[in-house]
Amino acid sequence: MTDKNTVLDDVVNGEEAPPSSSSKRLAIEWAPFHRGKVGEETLVKRALRSTPLFENLRSRDWKLMSDLFHVRDYSAGEVIFEKGTPGLGMYVIVDGRVKIVTEEKGKDVVLTTLNHGDFFGEMSLIDEIERSAGAVAETQTRLVGLFRPQLQQLMTHRPRLGITLFERLAKIVVQRLRYSNQLLLQQMQEYKSQEQA
Amino acid sequence: MSSATPAIKERSTVYRKIVLGLLWLGVFYGFFRIFPYIRDLVVVVIIAVVLNYIFRPIVGMMERRGVNRIYAIAIIFAILILLLVLLLNGLVPTLIDEIGSLSSNIESLDIQGIYVSSIDWLEARVPGLVRLLGIEPDQASDLMDRIGTATSGFLKQSLSILASAANVLSLSIVVPFLLFFLLKDGDKMMRAIIRRVPNRFFEMTMSLVNRVDTALGNYIRSVLLESSIVGLLVWGGLEVMGLRFALILGIINGLLNMIPFFGPLIAYIPTAVVVLITFQPIGWGLFWMVIVLVSAQAIDNVLLKPLLISRSTSVHPATVLLAVLIGGRVAGAIGMFVAVPVFSIIQVIVLDLYDHLKSYRII
């Protein structure tokens, strides 16, 4: 169960932004300010815990991990990384929206839009491969980044935790591979049926 | 995207080279102007950074075995103090004795006599050659005076840096203080710097910092290890040969080994001088000396260098010569030793920076 019952909590957590700015203003006006502000660390933790890579980590491990993350703020329209540049690591969205874009025939094509709790760029944690697509902040966005040098550092300093993360990373990559295989199979079947027709 | 014609591309490459050349000139000029004011600070920071790179892996290793980072640093400091005390008690008096004895041996050497007898020997075998070359017997004292003035000036400059920068206060307080914080909070300091980097350069900076840090650490550790092994080999070899002052010659050889190509050659001079002064018969002494030094260099080039030193940090011989000359001009003998490592570090940073700026499409 979550403790997000008010519009303000949603605003603070970056989940499903209210449809209009007036409701946001109203939410702030009626905010239970005595409860205090949700700290940056809590927000980061919440976002990270919702990803399969960092869920169910022990509190001792969290303490270690928090030294490795980099929190970055992007304004709307700002480029996070470009397609074809060397990939260094992954990002988790704490707040805001990110669109994944690629270029086709000189035009930008949006592949998908990601929200709070989503993550991207995880393949770069394994190897320095070129980014297959670009990422652009659609709104004011806060991201948490984990990068290969830090993960390698973790592998040397805390091998057990490092292996756990790598296992989870492998699972995610396998899921993506299965998904793309399925898509490929589907497209091949469609192509065959079209050819037969 | 617009595609530039080859002529425009070529012109822009030429412009880039000119701009880069001017930039380097500016950097060198600025460095020479500012260096006298920040010399002490630079020396202290370099010592602390080098020590940080040596001890950081040890702190990391202890931390992995469950030792708290601060305790790990404290243990290292305690061991260092113990080593320093042992060194001051044991090695330093021996060294001082050797240097004192060596200098009195050099002083007792009749250079004027050797010079005159050499001229006589030459005149007896090739009559007229001495006059043809314009060599005068009394030139020896003039030559010795000139050598003496140049050497003392050079040594004075080096010693003044040592005296001002590595004085008791700096060495005993500032360096350990700086080293402690670099070991304890080095990573945090770097994170704080990276946090302030604009988003556009963030990933590039992260990657660059990581690469340079790894290359620098490996370079410093491997050069020190290589030079120590060469120094030990020379010391052992000369000791077996029965040459006096083997310890100090081993240290000199180890230190000079930090200067690629020329260092090991320069090391022949002090070793040969000691052989000439103290060893009998001189011919055999010189023969064994060459065997020891060549063997040490062979082991270094065949075994140590390929194992320890990365190819990315190799510097062109002409650049080594230039770096050593500039180093000598800026900071005397110390500058000559430090020049090549510092130049290699700058080279790694500049080349990596250029590669990164290109791959992240900033230039």
XYZ file of C-alpha atoms in Angstrom:
560
model
C 0.000 0.000 0.000
C 1.195 3.496 -0.703
C 0.646 6.625 1.311
C -0.089 8.766 -1.754
C -3.677 9.848 -1.178
C -3.632 13.491 -2.113
C -3.124 15.321 -5.366
C -0.098 16.992 -3.806
C 1.544 13.630 -3.161
C 1.097 12.837 -6.809
C 2.566 16.180 -7.732
C 5.509 15.684 -5.404
C 6.064 12.127 -6.564
C 5.785 13.145 -10.184
C 3.104 10.547 -10.814
C 0.263 11.461 -13.112
C 0.513 15.217 -13.065
C -2.849 16.910 -12.530
C -4.514 17.941 -15.753
C -4.370 21.659 -15.145
C -2.146 24.083 -13.296
C -5.146 25.379 -11.304
C -5.599 22.009 -9.592
C -1.888 21.990 -8.799
C -2.264 25.437 -7.258
C -5.303 24.272 -5.300
C -3.426 21.247 -4.085
C -0.621 23.435 -2.817
C -3.107 25.777 -1.164
C -4.667 22.878 0.732
C -1.468 21.103 1.411
C -0.975 19.582 4.885
C 2.262 21.529 5.303
C 2.770 20.365 8.888
C 3.557 16.886 7.531
C 6.727 18.346 6.084
C 8.303 18.120 2.699
C 9.223 14.804 1.147
C 13.004 14.810 1.022
C 15.027 14.334 -2.137
C 16.378 11.042 -0.830
C 12.864 9.656 -0.252
C 11.803 10.629 -3.762
C 14.881 9.012 -5.248
C 14.346 5.872 -3.149
C 10.699 5.615 -4.177
C 11.570 5.910 -7.845
C 14.402 3.434 -7.651
C 12.425 0.880 -5.620
C 9.804 0.768 -8.331
C 12.359 -0.523 -10.852
C 13.118 -4.273 -11.076
C 16.831 -3.524 -10.819
C 16.711 -1.978 -7.358
C 13.580 -3.453 -5.731
C 13.844 -5.288 -2.393
C 17.383 -4.207 -1.596
C 18.402 -4.353 2.056
C 18.691 -1.037 3.889
C 22.451 -1.613 4.324
C 22.769 -1.999 0.557
C 20.716 1.165 0.009
C 23.200 3.140 2.022
C 26.008 1.868 -0.183
C 24.075 2.437 -3.375
C 23.154 6.017 -2.520
C 26.851 6.952 -2.806
C 26.931 5.678 -6.366
C 23.900 7.423 -7.845
C 23.994 10.783 -9.611
C 20.891 12.979 -9.428
C 20.467 15.228 -12.484
C 17.838 17.860 -13.322
C 16.825 18.606 -16.909
C 14.600 21.362 -18.215
C 11.880 20.677 -20.796
C 13.379 19.984 -24.213
C 16.896 19.395 -22.914
C 18.839 16.522 -24.485
C 19.825 13.789 -22.004
C 21.901 11.891 -24.535
C 22.142 11.690 -28.304
C 21.789 8.680 -30.548
C 25.208 7.279 -31.534
C 27.151 8.678 -28.558
C 28.963 6.192 -26.271
C 26.605 4.850 -23.620
C 27.814 5.200 -20.058
C 24.895 3.996 -17.953
C 21.214 3.977 -17.137
C 18.749 6.542 -15.841
C 15.643 6.164 -13.673
C 12.951 8.850 -13.884
C 12.256 10.328 -10.444
C 10.080 13.127 -11.713
C 8.918 14.291 -15.140
C 8.658 12.708 -18.576
C 11.290 11.593 -21.080
C 10.803 10.814 -24.754
C 13.020 8.331 -26.539
C 13.694 9.566 -30.051
C 15.418 8.420 -33.195
C 15.998 10.021 -36.575
C 14.347 8.676 -39.695
C 14.829 10.369 -43.057
C 16.012 13.531 -41.312
C 12.993 13.717 -39.020
C 12.784 13.027 -35.294
C 10.546 10.047 -34.518
C 9.368 9.492 -30.936
C 9.705 5.784 -30.113
C 8.147 5.953 -26.678
C 7.506 8.269 -23.750
C 8.627 7.255 -20.283
C 7.292 8.425 -16.910
C 8.068 8.314 -13.192
C 9.700 5.018 -12.188
C 10.589 4.020 -15.754
C 14.224 3.432 -16.643
C 16.283 3.524 -19.809
C 19.841 2.993 -21.088
C 20.452 -0.099 -18.921
C 22.319 -1.937 -21.739
C 25.168 0.599 -21.380
C 25.807 -0.680 -17.872
C 27.137 -3.906 -19.371
C 29.193 -2.601 -22.262
C 30.182 0.699 -23.870
C 27.842 0.423 -26.808
C 26.601 3.379 -28.797
C 23.174 4.670 -27.761
C 20.661 3.189 -30.194
C 18.309 6.153 -29.662
C 18.377 9.598 -28.113
C 16.599 10.739 -24.921
C 15.036 14.162 -24.462
C 13.303 15.572 -21.361
C 9.716 16.370 -22.304
C 8.961 18.271 -19.115
C 11.063 19.520 -16.227
C 12.663 16.191 -15.285
C 14.696 14.760 -12.460
C 16.694 11.622 -13.192
C 18.878 9.325 -11.161
C 21.804 7.885 -13.085
C 23.863 4.797 -12.352
C 26.958 4.464 -14.527
C 29.356 1.717 -15.511
C 32.397 3.033 -13.575
C 30.343 3.093 -10.373
C 28.916 -0.378 -11.014
C 32.434 -1.693 -11.612
C 33.508 0.006 -8.397
C 30.648 -1.756 -6.616
C 31.716 -5.096 -8.100
C 35.190 -4.678 -6.596
C 34.121 -3.246 -3.257
C 30.889 -5.216 -2.630
C 30.948 -8.195 -5.008
C 27.822 -9.796 -3.513
C 25.674 -6.727 -4.136
C 27.337 -6.207 -7.521
C 26.496 -9.765 -8.598
C 22.873 -9.334 -7.439
C 22.550 -6.216 -9.591
C 24.215 -7.896 -12.569
C 21.839 -10.893 -12.236
C 18.862 -8.556 -12.289
C 20.359 -6.675 -15.210
C 20.783 -9.953 -17.094
C 17.117 -10.804 -16.436
C 16.009 -7.436 -17.811
C 18.171 -7.894 -20.907
C 16.782 -11.426 -21.413
C 13.216 -10.051 -21.111
C 14.006 -7.409 -23.725
C 15.526 -10.064 -25.989
C 12.430 -12.287 -25.632
C 10.203 -9.322 -26.356
C 12.146 -8.363 -29.486
C 12.181 -12.033 -30.616
C 8.415 -12.141 -30.242
C 8.076 -8.949 -32.260
C 10.368 -10.319 -34.941
C 8.392 -13.575 -35.090
C 5.122 -11.651 -35.334
C 6.437 -9.500 -38.142
C 7.777 -12.530 -39.988
C 4.367 -14.240 -39.716
C 2.640 -11.083 -40.933
C 5.079 -10.840 -43.825
C 4.509 -14.519 -44.726
C 0.726 -14.210 -44.612
C 0.944 -11.081 -46.771
C 3.119 -12.943 -49.261
C 0.687 -15.877 -49.366
C -2.235 -13.532 -49.875
C 22.795 17.729 -41.811
C 24.969 19.577 -44.290
C 27.983 17.824 -45.737
C 31.090 20.033 -45.996
C 33.257 19.890 -49.097
C 36.781 18.375 -48.671
C 38.420 21.815 -49.180
C 36.354 23.374 -46.364
C 37.027 20.377 -44.126
C 40.773 20.648 -44.792
C 40.745 24.359 -44.044
C 38.831 23.835 -40.812
C 41.366 21.163 -39.759
C 44.201 23.627 -40.395
C 42.373 26.314 -38.379
C 41.808 23.817 -35.581
C 45.507 22.943 -35.525
C 46.459 26.638 -35.434
C 43.981 27.293 -32.617
C 45.246 24.246 -30.693
C 48.861 25.348 -31.230
C 48.103 28.856 -29.978
C 46.224 27.385 -27.044
C 49.229 25.284 -26.049
C 51.555 28.258 -26.424
C 49.207 30.261 -24.204
C 49.111 27.440 -21.650
C 52.929 27.196 -21.571
C 53.329 30.982 -21.359
C 50.736 31.230 -18.594
C 52.359 28.356 -16.744
C 55.810 29.988 -16.842
C 54.350 33.323 -15.667
C 52.305 31.858 -12.840
C 54.596 29.015 -11.775
C 56.997 31.060 -9.567
C 54.025 32.181 -7.445
C 52.383 28.784 -7.089
C 55.510 26.630 -7.165
C 55.377 25.589 -3.501
C 51.677 24.819 -3.679
C 52.091 22.799 -6.883
C 54.909 20.707 -5.384
C 52.907 19.995 -2.211
C 49.744 19.089 -4.189
C 51.715 16.836 -6.566
C 53.290 14.973 -3.627
C 49.881 14.504 -1.956
C 48.196 13.378 -5.209
C 50.984 10.910 -6.011
C 50.792 9.476 -2.466
C 47.004 9.309 -2.798
C 47.320 7.219 -5.948
C 49.790 4.904 -4.207
C 47.749 4.347 -1.035
C 44.173 4.510 -2.357
C 44.151 0.901 -3.604
C 45.452 -0.246 -0.204
C 42.673 1.668 1.607
C 40.144 0.113 -0.820
C 41.538 -3.360 -0.190
C 41.297 -2.916 3.590
C 37.786 -1.529 3.275
C 36.741 -4.594 1.264
C 37.929 -6.742 4.165
C 35.560 -4.926 6.473
C 37.887 -2.260 7.936
C 36.280 1.171 8.339
C 37.777 3.658 5.842
C 39.028 6.052 8.538
C 40.653 3.198 10.480
C 42.252 1.969 7.239
C 43.738 5.422 6.613
C 44.895 5.626 10.241
C 46.635 2.227 9.924
C 48.405 3.397 6.746
C 49.521 6.625 8.432
C 50.823 4.653 11.428
C 52.798 2.301 9.163
C 54.162 5.301 7.235
C 55.314 7.037 10.422
C 56.946 3.800 11.606
C 58.728 3.385 8.264
C 59.834 7.010 8.336
C 61.278 6.607 11.831
C 63.092 3.405 10.824
C 64.376 5.117 7.691
C 65.621 8.128 9.619
C 67.352 5.828 12.110
C 68.834 3.319 9.729
C 69.078 4.363 6.126
C 69.622 8.112 6.377
C 72.831 7.991 8.507
C 74.271 5.402 6.087
C 73.341 7.606 3.159
C 74.842 10.711 4.767
C 78.061 8.770 5.487
C 78.203 7.558 1.892
C 77.570 11.022 0.435
C 80.184 12.581 2.785
C 82.746 9.945 1.941
C 81.983 10.230 -1.780
C 82.333 14.012 -1.823
C 85.658 13.865 0.055
C 86.815 11.280 -2.492
C 85.793 13.600 -5.338
C 87.491 16.563 -3.678
C 90.714 14.586 -3.351
C 90.618 13.771 -7.050
C 93.322 15.747 -8.908
C 91.352 16.746 -12.010
C 93.983 19.273 -13.069
C 96.624 16.525 -12.853
C 94.493 14.036 -14.850
C 93.802 16.744 -17.462
C 97.467 17.682 -17.854
C 98.630 14.060 -18.023
C 95.931 13.332 -20.642
C 97.197 16.263 -22.766
C 100.782 14.982 -22.412
C 99.625 11.481 -23.433
C 97.851 12.918 -26.508
C 100.816 15.161 -27.442
C 103.210 12.195 -27.206
C 101.084 10.103 -29.613
C 99.814 12.779 -32.060
C 102.218 15.721 -31.984
C 100.627 19.063 -32.886
C 97.013 17.914 -32.308
C 96.748 19.667 -28.958
C 97.854 22.998 -30.475
C 95.582 22.413 -33.491
C 92.583 21.926 -31.214
C 93.575 24.967 -29.177
C 93.736 23.043 -25.883
C 95.749 24.776 -23.147
C 96.921 22.962 -19.991
C 95.551 25.745 -17.721
C 92.076 25.408 -19.260
C 91.288 22.673 -16.754
C 90.795 25.029 -13.835
C 88.725 27.413 -15.964
C 86.589 24.484 -17.174
C 86.190 23.161 -13.640
C 85.164 26.640 -12.457
C 82.533 26.861 -15.159
C 81.220 23.358 -14.450
C 81.223 24.192 -10.755
C 79.243 27.421 -11.245
C 76.694 25.737 -13.538
C 76.283 22.744 -11.221
C 75.995 24.813 -8.073
C 73.436 27.113 -9.750
C 71.422 24.131 -10.871
C 71.671 22.433 -7.486
C 70.852 25.684 -5.702
C 67.667 26.041 -7.755
C 66.650 22.465 -6.989
C 67.547 22.806 -3.342
C 65.675 26.090 -3.018
C 62.517 24.353 -4.258
C 63.135 21.487 -1.875
C 63.843 23.892 0.956
C 60.844 26.123 0.328
C 58.215 23.592 -0.753
C 59.212 20.452 0.994
C 60.174 22.255 4.156
C 59.374 20.724 7.496
C 56.011 22.489 7.729
C 54.779 21.421 4.300
C 55.986 17.885 4.543
C 54.948 17.197 8.077
C 51.634 19.030 8.164
C 50.232 20.065 4.788
C 51.037 16.903 2.803
C 49.644 14.441 5.400
C 46.608 16.706 5.919
C 45.916 16.882 2.183
C 46.606 13.176 1.775
C 44.190 12.294 4.573
C 41.342 14.237 2.967
C 42.129 12.935 -0.504
C 42.033 9.369 0.800
C 38.919 9.936 2.908
C 36.815 12.211 0.709
C 38.467 12.078 -2.724
C 35.452 10.352 -4.294
C 33.009 12.764 -2.640
C 35.030 15.772 -3.847
C 34.956 14.412 -7.370
C 31.175 13.778 -7.150
C 30.653 17.341 -5.950
C 32.625 18.649 -8.943
C 30.773 16.390 -11.404
C 27.429 17.481 -9.953
C 28.178 21.046 -11.075
C 29.010 20.040 -14.648
C 26.328 21.173 -17.172
C 24.057 18.364 -18.470
C 25.503 18.631 -21.971
C 28.975 17.650 -20.751
C 27.913 15.395 -17.877
C 28.325 11.905 -19.402
C 31.496 12.948 -21.212
C 32.994 14.335 -17.985
C 32.069 11.189 -16.042
C 33.710 8.956 -18.614
C 36.757 11.214 -18.966
C 37.322 11.515 -15.213
C 37.082 7.762 -14.827
C 39.527 7.027 -17.640
C 42.068 9.648 -16.657
C 41.861 8.551 -13.024
C 42.503 4.913 -13.954
C 45.311 5.778 -16.408
C 46.955 8.169 -13.935
C 46.792 5.714 -11.045
C 48.202 2.890 -13.132
C 50.928 5.135 -14.553
C 52.107 6.540 -11.220
C 52.078 3.139 -9.486
C 53.803 1.358 -12.354
C 56.519 4.006 -12.838
C 57.317 3.969 -9.115
C 57.345 0.175 -9.012
C 59.495 -0.042 -12.142
C 62.016 2.502 -10.862
C 62.182 0.833 -7.453
C 62.875 -2.575 -9.020
C 65.560 -1.093 -11.312
C 67.118 0.706 -8.324
C 67.139 -2.534 -6.304
C 68.650 -4.474 -9.227
C 71.439 -1.929 -9.689
C 72.075 -1.757 -5.948
C 72.266 -5.563 -5.718
C 74.478 -5.835 -8.807
C 76.936 -3.162 -7.666
C 77.010 -4.630 -4.158
C 77.878 -8.073 -5.572
C 80.530 -6.419 -7.734
C 81.998 -4.961 -4.542
C 81.641 -1.311 -5.500
C 81.413 1.235 -2.704
C 78.399 3.595 -2.496
C 76.240 0.899 -4.153
C 73.149 2.040 -2.189
C 73.305 5.683 -3.267
C 74.087 4.628 -6.860
C 71.079 2.289 -6.781
C 68.844 5.181 -5.651
C 70.296 7.484 -8.357
C 69.773 4.807 -11.031
C 66.196 4.179 -9.847
C 65.381 7.904 -9.897
C 66.998 8.502 -13.294
C 65.075 5.544 -14.679
C 61.937 7.719 -14.443
C 63.314 9.717 -17.398
C 62.780 7.515 -20.461
C 65.636 7.000 -22.973
C 68.083 9.522 -21.465
C 67.790 8.767 -17.756
C 69.508 5.352 -17.857
C 72.280 6.835 -20.047
C 72.853 9.740 -17.656
C 73.031 7.169 -14.817
C 76.284 5.824 -16.311
C 78.072 9.086 -15.433
C 77.854 9.004 -11.591
C 78.371 5.233 -11.571
C 81.464 5.547 -13.778
C 82.812 8.388 -11.604
C 82.515 6.187 -8.493
C 84.218 3.285 -10.304
C 87.056 5.587 -11.428
C 87.569 6.926 -7.907
C 87.162 3.809 -5.794
C 87.547 0.629 -7.825
C 90.747 -1.228 -8.656
C 91.488 -2.291 -11.359
C 89.490 0.428 -13.172
C 89.129 -1.547 -16.425
C 87.415 -4.478 -14.734
C 85.348 -2.059 -12.660
C 84.013 -0.323 -15.765
C 83.371 -3.703 -17.423
C 81.312 -5.028 -14.480
C 79.545 -1.697 -14.125
C 78.411 -1.869 -17.756
C 77.304 -5.484 -17.269
C 75.240 -4.553 -14.174
C 73.612 -1.471 -15.739
C 72.933 -3.142 -19.099
C 71.430 -6.180 -17.340
C 69.191 -3.959 -15.209
C 68.065 -2.075 -18.329
C 67.505 -5.337 -20.221
C 65.295 -6.681 -17.421
C 63.502 -3.331 -17.333
C 62.867 -3.203 -21.093
C 62.105 -6.873 -21.678
C 60.170 -7.690 -18.525
C 59.108 -4.694 -16.462
C 58.063 -2.112 -19.061
C 55.826 -4.455 -21.127
C 54.240 -5.757 -17.930
C 53.758 -2.476 -16.112
C 53.679 0.545 -18.397
C 50.691 1.132 -20.664
C 51.351 2.029 -24.290
C 48.974 4.994 -24.045
C 51.432 6.785 -21.784
C 54.471 6.311 -24.037
C 56.046 9.611 -25.049
C 58.093 10.346 -28.177
C 61.894 10.648 -27.533
C 61.959 14.219 -28.905
C 59.120 15.159 -26.548
C 60.999 13.553 -23.648
C 64.046 15.706 -24.424
C 61.926 18.862 -24.672
C 60.004 18.032 -21.485
C 63.253 17.348 -19.571
C 64.774 20.652 -20.783
C 61.647 22.638 -19.830
C 61.428 20.789 -16.492
C 65.077 21.549 -15.769
C 64.577 25.232 -16.594
C 61.443 25.562 -14.455
C 62.393 23.555 -11.384
C 65.980 22.366 -11.663
C 66.845 18.705 -11.083
C 63.443 17.970 -9.528
C 61.795 19.461 -12.595
C 63.807 17.121 -14.820
C 62.598 14.068 -12.886
C 59.004 15.208 -12.723
C 58.800 16.571 -16.300
C 58.202 13.309 -18.159
C 55.586 11.874 -15.756
C 53.785 15.248 -15.690
C 53.956 15.470 -19.478
C 52.620 11.903 -19.825
C 49.726 12.787 -17.525
C 48.929 15.932 -19.555
C 49.158 13.857 -22.743
C 46.687 11.266 -21.406
C 44.264 14.023 -20.350
C 44.516 15.976 -23.630
C 44.217 12.916 -25.902
C 41.313 11.455 -23.923
C 39.597 14.845 -23.787
C 39.919 15.196 -27.556
C 38.572 11.661 -28.162
C 35.664 12.252 -25.794
C 34.772 15.648 -27.256
C 34.641 13.995 -30.678
C 32.689 10.882 -29.678
C 30.157 12.932 -27.696
C 29.855 15.237 -30.728
C 30.841 18.378 -28.853
C 33.486 19.280 -31.450
